[in-house]
Amino acid sequence: MRRPGAIATDAPRFGWHFREAQQAFEIELRDADRKEVLAGSGKVLAADCAFVSLPGLQLAPRTAYSWRVRCWNALGEASQWAEAEFETGFLQMDEWRAQWIEPVQSPVVPEISVDARAAAMGDYPIVPPEERLHPPQMIRQSFLVGQEIGRARLYITAHGLFEILINGRAITDEIFAPGYDAHPHRLSVHTYPVTEFLHVGLNAIGITLADGWWAGRTSFSGDSANYGNRLGVTWQIEIDGEVVATGDETAVAAQGPTRYADIFIGEKHDARDEIPGWASAHFDASGWTPVEVKPRDVTGLVPFIGEPVRRVMEFAPAEVRRTPNGELLIDLGQNIAGRLRIGANGPAGTEIIFEHSETLDAEGNFIKNIMGRNKDQTDIWILAGGGDETFEPRFTYHGFRYVRVSGYPGKLIAANVTAVVIASDLDSSGSFEVDHWGIHRLHQNVVWSQRSNFLSIPTDCPQRERAGWTGDIQLFAPAATNNMLVHQFLSRWLENVRAAQAPDGRIPLIVPDTPSFARMMPFASQAAAGWSDAIAIVPLVLFDRYGDLRPVADNYAAMTAWLGHARRLAMDGIPERYLGEPEDSPARERQRHLWNTGFQFGDWLAPSTVSADPMSMWNAARLTGGIVGSIFYYRTTEAVRRAAGLLGDVAAEAELGQRAAAIRQAFSSEFIGPEGRLDTALQGPLVLALAFGLIPEGSRAACSAQLVELVEAADFHLDTGFLSLPFLLDVLVEIGRKDLAYRILLQDTAPSWLYEIAKGATTIWEDWRMIGADGSPRPLSFNHYAFGAVDDWLYRHVAGIQSVEPGYKRVVLAPDPDSPFGHVRARLETPIGPIAVALDRDADALSGTVEIPANMRADLRLADGRLQPLAAGKTSFSLAVE
Ligand code: RAM
């Protein structure tokens, strides 16, 4: 992390970039005043520059440090020291002193759906939110500071979302804290520097609590009170070693201008009821109610890791206009996760309603595309009157491009509206540009869908479910690493996955899991291939892309336990058609090595398997569940075998190697027919089996031919679902049909990426026909990153940036001389430094430059396949094109 807040470990790793060839380095850790050297590496003869530990280092909690590094070049010259600062967070929870406080409140009423179809279709009685939801709670507490303040920190977490003022001022630009965790196992404690907000004398802290993920409506079902039904907070401020905490003084609470605030439903704010100065020291809170003080309880409290959620971008809407039916519409021109900030001037009591949607209907009129219970995405603002006012909801976000506005006083102009984009504040790590308008836009759409769905946790979509579907991030993680620095973000999510793992090793389908999901969906307490496998696959993606073994080590026990669970499912399940066979028959024997029974999603949403009927989504599961289950069982066995090898668990590595071989064998006998082709004649299973090496040498030609035939039969359209899509183009290149890979990439009728673009998509769609040929939209999500996984291929194949040793320690730059693009620019920040590729084509050559950092070992792949070693810096080249 370039600018870490308070870090959550006592043994951090360090990283830097050195512009020359590094022969040696030295790290020193010092106190915050840079007076004392607390630890040092001495001069280490190595080129390491990422994830470097200081052996034996153990930091104190809640302490500021500085560190510095210098490097030696090839001539043995030492660089200047480069230095930076960081601090540790609250690491040992037994030191937590604060109690919990809860405003006197009526508990959130659990809204429980039992009927999945009814909830999904919106078929349930509607009671206005105002009659069901409670207002956020405002809590204030004053405290005395006796002497000059050197250093002050606030440590805080809450049941519900919190917003903090000290002496009337916002202390942070972070929002949606404490973030979404696998409650009740985990709840993140955040650290805020507050020195400059305090003064000698009387101070006040004001905290607003809203339902958030804790008590509000979440996930597929839109049920409330998933983790708790009461809002509460626990915090302590440490001022030079002195502690002020919840429970020390009586805090008081009141309800203010916000009538209700819910992540899914939206927010209603009555500006007439604002309470000026409520969080300042000398406010008269005589009408406020004392809070209830609850015992200190640190169960599940963990230090927050990773990047907080912020307003990461703001822009003006593309247009404010009237729709054909005369309604007032804001069109952002871009689908986002976020909300509006809006200005108005009108009489007191004017009620303005903002309804959010991702699409319009075929006529261009406003229509809500997100169906289901509590998916309102509606904000209501009541003006205080008497001048210019501004409103931005605080505890909600929406997935939207269009907003229908009703009740706006006067004329609404674009200058009065700001689109506020909300996401986990990740550093950008790559860019890709190409002179093909559609593919250029495709890449932008992937980045937008990633941004919209990397919000505290990786979600599937930012409107309907906002759930941490394990499968979606499993398949998208490689692509995600190119666009943003996701190491901490995904490590944090993996901590949540471990916390959510069942005692029998099962990994839930969504993390954080919600009880309401299990209540509503009979399958929700099952595991699924390609989904639960995230626990094994994602840590290895982090290892491959960042070169850091720690995620593999941290998740090794969990992935082993998961594989154990999958193995039991595989061994115990026998497909019905074999029940009559003798138990010792080969057909029965091989079933022990195949996970081809029980619940599966299969190659979810493979285009040819879905129709207009929403239930057709399950066709992919029915048709491919058995084969795809077995393929991922193999892949995860291989992944855990690899992890065992990396971690030196030799016995496990050997045993898993044997098991993988047995699965491979069983797979061939079970799924490959006499002609060497797959019995399941669908692109997805073929792509996966070829990609993961499950097709024996003797059948590869037949399976490759079968895949080509299927692509031709589909008239050069992809027919891959969630799990297989990331491998389609790679496999086509590998079997020598690069031409087909480009034909599919550039296909412009559905299902295809360019069809979406042609229909005006600004994010990646959940389904390929979200807008039909006649312009009519489907009531699904316009913002699912899953099918955007192809973005990784653009970086790896078109620009040709390929890591061949984990963490880009060795790189091959293999830009495709046959790509149809004339002009490509790509840049990727690796742990070792940035790689830049610039390609330009004319009739007979692809020429350009590649640029690599000083400490990278890299080769350029020439047109004939030979590798040419690259020197640090920029190299020009020209590859002849046939
Ligand atoms: C959908 C979600 C998600 C997918 C599951 C199986 O409801 O949107 O993307 O992983 O189904």
mmCIF file of C-alpha atoms in Angstrom, residues 704-868:
data_model
loop_
_atom_site.group_PDB
_atom_site.id
_atom_site.type_symbol
_atom_site.label_atom_id
_atom_site.label_comp_id
_atom_site.label_asym_id
_atom_site.label_seq_id
_atom_site.Cartn_x
_atom_site.Cartn_y
_atom_site.Cartn_z
ATOM 1 C CA SER A 704 -9.999 -29.250 -30.292
ATOM 2 C CA ALA A 705 -11.872 -30.099 -33.486
ATOM 3 C CA GLN A 706 -15.076 -30.496 -31.500
ATOM 4 C CA LEU A 707 -14.609 -27.056 -29.967
ATOM 5 C CA VAL A 708 -13.989 -25.502 -33.374
ATOM 6 C CA GLU A 709 -17.106 -27.188 -34.746
ATOM 7 C CA LEU A 710 -19.157 -25.824 -31.875
ATOM 8 C CA VAL A 711 -17.835 -22.325 -32.452
ATOM 9 C CA GLU A 712 -18.719 -22.642 -36.134
ATOM 10 C CA ALA A 713 -22.130 -24.065 -35.347
ATOM 11 C CA ALA A 714 -22.733 -21.088 -33.063
ATOM 12 C CA ASP A 715 -21.913 -18.892 -36.049
ATOM 13 C CA PHE A 716 -18.715 -17.659 -34.384
ATOM 14 C CA HIS A 717 -20.350 -16.688 -31.123
ATOM 15 C CA LEU A 718 -19.099 -17.549 -27.683
ATOM 16 C CA ASP A 719 -21.172 -20.023 -25.732
ATOM 17 C CA THR A 720 -19.212 -19.958 -22.508
ATOM 18 C CA GLY A 721 -20.707 -19.369 -19.071
ATOM 19 C CA PHE A 722 -19.162 -17.767 -15.982
ATOM 20 C CA LEU A 723 -16.612 -20.475 -15.275
ATOM 21 C CA SER A 724 -15.294 -21.142 -18.755
ATOM 22 C CA LEU A 725 -15.351 -17.667 -20.308
ATOM 23 C CA PRO A 726 -11.968 -16.564 -18.902
ATOM 24 C CA PHE A 727 -10.248 -19.418 -20.798
ATOM 25 C CA LEU A 728 -12.062 -19.380 -24.149
ATOM 26 C CA LEU A 729 -9.738 -17.118 -26.129
ATOM 27 C CA ASP A 730 -6.572 -18.619 -24.603
ATOM 28 C CA VAL A 731 -7.676 -22.119 -25.525
ATOM 29 C CA LEU A 732 -8.480 -21.083 -29.086
ATOM 30 C CA VAL A 733 -5.018 -19.551 -29.423
ATOM 31 C CA GLU A 734 -3.459 -22.657 -27.930
ATOM 32 C CA ILE A 735 -5.142 -25.017 -30.373
ATOM 33 C CA GLY A 736 -3.882 -22.861 -33.227
ATOM 34 C CA ARG A 737 -7.113 -20.993 -33.934
ATOM 35 C CA LYS A 738 -6.162 -17.440 -33.045
ATOM 36 C CA ASP A 739 -8.361 -16.390 -35.940
ATOM 37 C CA LEU A 740 -11.407 -17.717 -34.100
ATOM 38 C CA ALA A 741 -10.381 -15.978 -30.891
ATOM 39 C CA TYR A 742 -10.403 -12.616 -32.702
ATOM 40 C CA ARG A 743 -13.548 -13.464 -34.594
ATOM 41 C CA ILE A 744 -15.358 -14.084 -31.296
ATOM 42 C CA LEU A 745 -13.801 -11.030 -29.673
ATOM 43 C CA LEU A 746 -14.930 -8.832 -32.574
ATOM 44 C CA GLN A 747 -18.316 -10.501 -33.039
ATOM 45 C CA ASP A 748 -21.017 -7.869 -32.856
ATOM 46 C CA THR A 749 -24.245 -9.816 -32.654
ATOM 47 C CA ALA A 750 -25.398 -11.350 -29.376
ATOM 48 C CA PRO A 751 -23.986 -13.072 -27.482
ATOM 49 C CA SER A 752 -20.866 -10.952 -27.725
ATOM 50 C CA TRP A 753 -19.022 -8.159 -26.028
ATOM 51 C CA LEU A 754 -19.424 -5.801 -28.961
ATOM 52 C CA TYR A 755 -23.163 -6.374 -29.067
ATOM 53 C CA GLU A 756 -23.312 -4.923 -25.566
ATOM 54 C CA ILE A 757 -21.198 -1.994 -26.654
ATOM 55 C CA ALA A 758 -23.362 -1.423 -29.719
ATOM 56 C CA LYS A 759 -26.396 -1.311 -27.443
ATOM 57 C CA GLY A 760 -24.748 1.420 -25.414
ATOM 58 C CA ALA A 761 -23.390 -0.601 -22.473
ATOM 59 C CA THR A 762 -21.116 1.364 -20.164
ATOM 60 C CA THR A 763 -20.549 -1.559 -17.773
ATOM 61 C CA ILE A 764 -20.421 -5.327 -18.284
ATOM 62 C CA TRP A 765 -23.814 -7.026 -18.342
ATOM 63 C CA GLU A 766 -24.927 -10.048 -16.359
ATOM 64 C CA ASP A 767 -26.573 -11.486 -19.439
ATOM 65 C CA TRP A 768 -25.651 -10.965 -23.098
ATOM 66 C CA ARG A 769 -29.083 -9.772 -24.150
ATOM 67 C CA MET A 770 -29.826 -7.222 -21.467
ATOM 68 C CA ILE A 771 -31.136 -5.038 -24.253
ATOM 69 C CA GLY A 772 -32.893 -6.948 -26.982
ATOM 70 C CA ALA A 773 -32.724 -6.273 -30.692
ATOM 71 C CA ASP A 774 -35.903 -4.170 -30.335
ATOM 72 C CA GLY A 775 -34.358 -2.043 -27.583
ATOM 73 C CA SER A 776 -36.305 -3.575 -24.704
ATOM 74 C CA PRO A 777 -34.369 -4.180 -21.506
ATOM 75 C CA ARG A 778 -34.350 -7.278 -19.282
ATOM 76 C CA PRO A 779 -34.883 -6.939 -15.538
ATOM 77 C CA LEU A 780 -31.418 -8.195 -14.611
ATOM 78 C CA SER A 781 -28.116 -6.557 -13.749
ATOM 79 C CA PHE A 782 -26.247 -4.260 -16.112
ATOM 80 C CA ASN A 783 -23.197 -4.333 -13.885
ATOM 81 C CA HIS A 784 -21.688 -7.797 -13.323
ATOM 82 C CA TYR A 785 -17.943 -8.024 -13.947
ATOM 83 C CA ALA A 786 -17.957 -11.789 -14.598
ATOM 84 C CA PHE A 787 -18.049 -11.715 -18.415
ATOM 85 C CA GLY A 788 -15.480 -8.924 -18.303
ATOM 86 C CA ALA A 789 -12.826 -11.496 -17.374
ATOM 87 C CA VAL A 790 -11.732 -11.305 -21.029
ATOM 88 C CA ASP A 791 -9.912 -8.107 -20.069
ATOM 89 C CA ASP A 792 -7.035 -10.208 -18.771
ATOM 90 C CA TRP A 793 -6.550 -11.612 -22.270
ATOM 91 C CA LEU A 794 -6.246 -8.093 -23.688
ATOM 92 C CA TYR A 795 -3.308 -7.387 -21.374
ATOM 93 C CA ARG A 796 -1.720 -10.835 -21.706
ATOM 94 C CA HIS A 797 -2.319 -11.583 -25.342
ATOM 95 C CA VAL A 798 -2.937 -8.403 -27.311
ATOM 96 C CA ALA A 799 -0.420 -6.293 -25.373
ATOM 97 C CA GLY A 800 1.435 -9.478 -24.507
ATOM 98 C CA ILE A 801 2.402 -8.805 -20.896
ATOM 99 C CA GLN A 802 2.924 -12.241 -19.398
ATOM 100 C CA SER A 803 4.311 -13.071 -15.982
ATOM 101 C CA VAL A 804 6.192 -16.348 -16.266
ATOM 102 C CA GLU A 805 7.582 -16.353 -12.742
ATOM 103 C CA PRO A 806 5.266 -15.317 -9.907
ATOM 104 C CA GLY A 807 5.088 -11.602 -9.295
ATOM 105 C CA TYR A 808 6.529 -10.706 -12.715
ATOM 106 C CA LYS A 809 9.971 -11.798 -11.521
ATOM 107 C CA ARG A 810 10.403 -13.074 -15.036
ATOM 108 C CA VAL A 811 8.323 -11.665 -17.838
ATOM 109 C CA VAL A 812 7.783 -12.466 -21.467
ATOM 110 C CA LEU A 813 6.525 -9.621 -23.605
ATOM 111 C CA ALA A 814 4.706 -11.317 -26.412
ATOM 112 C CA PRO A 815 2.553 -8.788 -28.251
ATOM 113 C CA ASP A 816 0.521 -10.577 -30.876
ATOM 114 C CA PRO A 817 1.923 -9.770 -34.318
ATOM 115 C CA ASP A 818 -1.358 -10.960 -35.838
ATOM 116 C CA SER A 819 -3.744 -8.907 -33.776
ATOM 117 C CA PRO A 820 -6.177 -6.897 -35.880
ATOM 118 C CA PHE A 821 -5.370 -3.708 -34.000
ATOM 119 C CA GLY A 822 -3.221 -0.950 -35.399
ATOM 120 C CA HIS A 823 -2.398 0.852 -32.217
ATOM 121 C CA VAL A 824 -2.178 -0.537 -28.685
ATOM 122 C CA ARG A 825 -0.896 1.071 -25.499
ATOM 123 C CA ALA A 826 -0.722 -0.870 -22.245
ATOM 124 C CA ARG A 827 0.830 -0.187 -18.906
ATOM 125 C CA LEU A 828 1.030 -2.407 -15.873
ATOM 126 C CA GLU A 829 2.431 -1.672 -12.417
ATOM 127 C CA THR A 830 4.074 -4.848 -11.188
ATOM 128 C CA PRO A 831 5.653 -5.354 -7.765
ATOM 129 C CA ILE A 832 9.003 -4.799 -9.475
ATOM 130 C CA GLY A 833 7.992 -1.674 -11.342
ATOM 131 C CA PRO A 834 5.975 -0.542 -14.335
ATOM 132 C CA ILE A 835 5.895 -2.274 -17.712
ATOM 133 C CA ALA A 836 4.817 -0.238 -20.726
ATOM 134 C CA VAL A 837 3.994 -1.562 -24.171
ATOM 135 C CA ALA A 838 3.339 0.586 -27.245
ATOM 136 C CA LEU A 839 2.414 -1.124 -30.502
ATOM 137 C CA ASP A 840 1.845 0.328 -33.946
ATOM 138 C CA ARG A 841 1.142 -1.608 -37.058
ATOM 139 C CA ASP A 842 1.549 -0.984 -40.744
ATOM 140 C CA ALA A 843 1.091 -3.291 -43.693
ATOM 141 C CA ASP A 844 4.153 -5.420 -43.080
ATOM 142 C CA ALA A 845 5.247 -5.001 -39.517
ATOM 143 C CA LEU A 846 4.167 -4.612 -35.960
ATOM 144 C CA SER A 847 6.608 -2.219 -34.409
ATOM 145 C CA GLY A 848 6.768 -0.411 -31.176
ATOM 146 C CA THR A 849 8.510 -0.158 -27.849
ATOM 147 C CA VAL A 850 8.497 -2.076 -24.625
ATOM 148 C CA GLU A 851 9.731 -0.637 -21.399
ATOM 149 C CA ILE A 852 10.688 -2.609 -18.313
ATOM 150 C CA PRO A 853 12.017 -1.602 -14.899
ATOM 151 C CA ALA A 854 15.625 -2.080 -13.918
ATOM 152 C CA ASN A 855 15.219 -5.201 -11.836
ATOM 153 C CA MET A 856 13.003 -7.205 -14.106
ATOM 154 C CA ARG A 857 14.177 -10.170 -16.127
ATOM 155 C CA ALA A 858 12.247 -9.997 -19.357
ATOM 156 C CA ASP A 859 12.339 -11.320 -22.895
ATOM 157 C CA LEU A 860 10.636 -10.158 -26.029
ATOM 158 C CA ARG A 861 9.018 -12.895 -28.092
ATOM 159 C CA LEU A 862 9.927 -12.499 -31.733
ATOM 160 C CA ALA A 863 7.639 -13.370 -34.618
ATOM 161 C CA ASP A 864 9.288 -16.777 -35.024
ATOM 162 C CA GLY A 865 8.820 -17.562 -31.334
ATOM 163 C CA ARG A 866 12.436 -16.994 -30.266
ATOM 164 C CA LEU A 867 13.005 -15.014 -27.081
ATOM 165 C CA GLN A 868 15.202 -11.952 -27.113
#
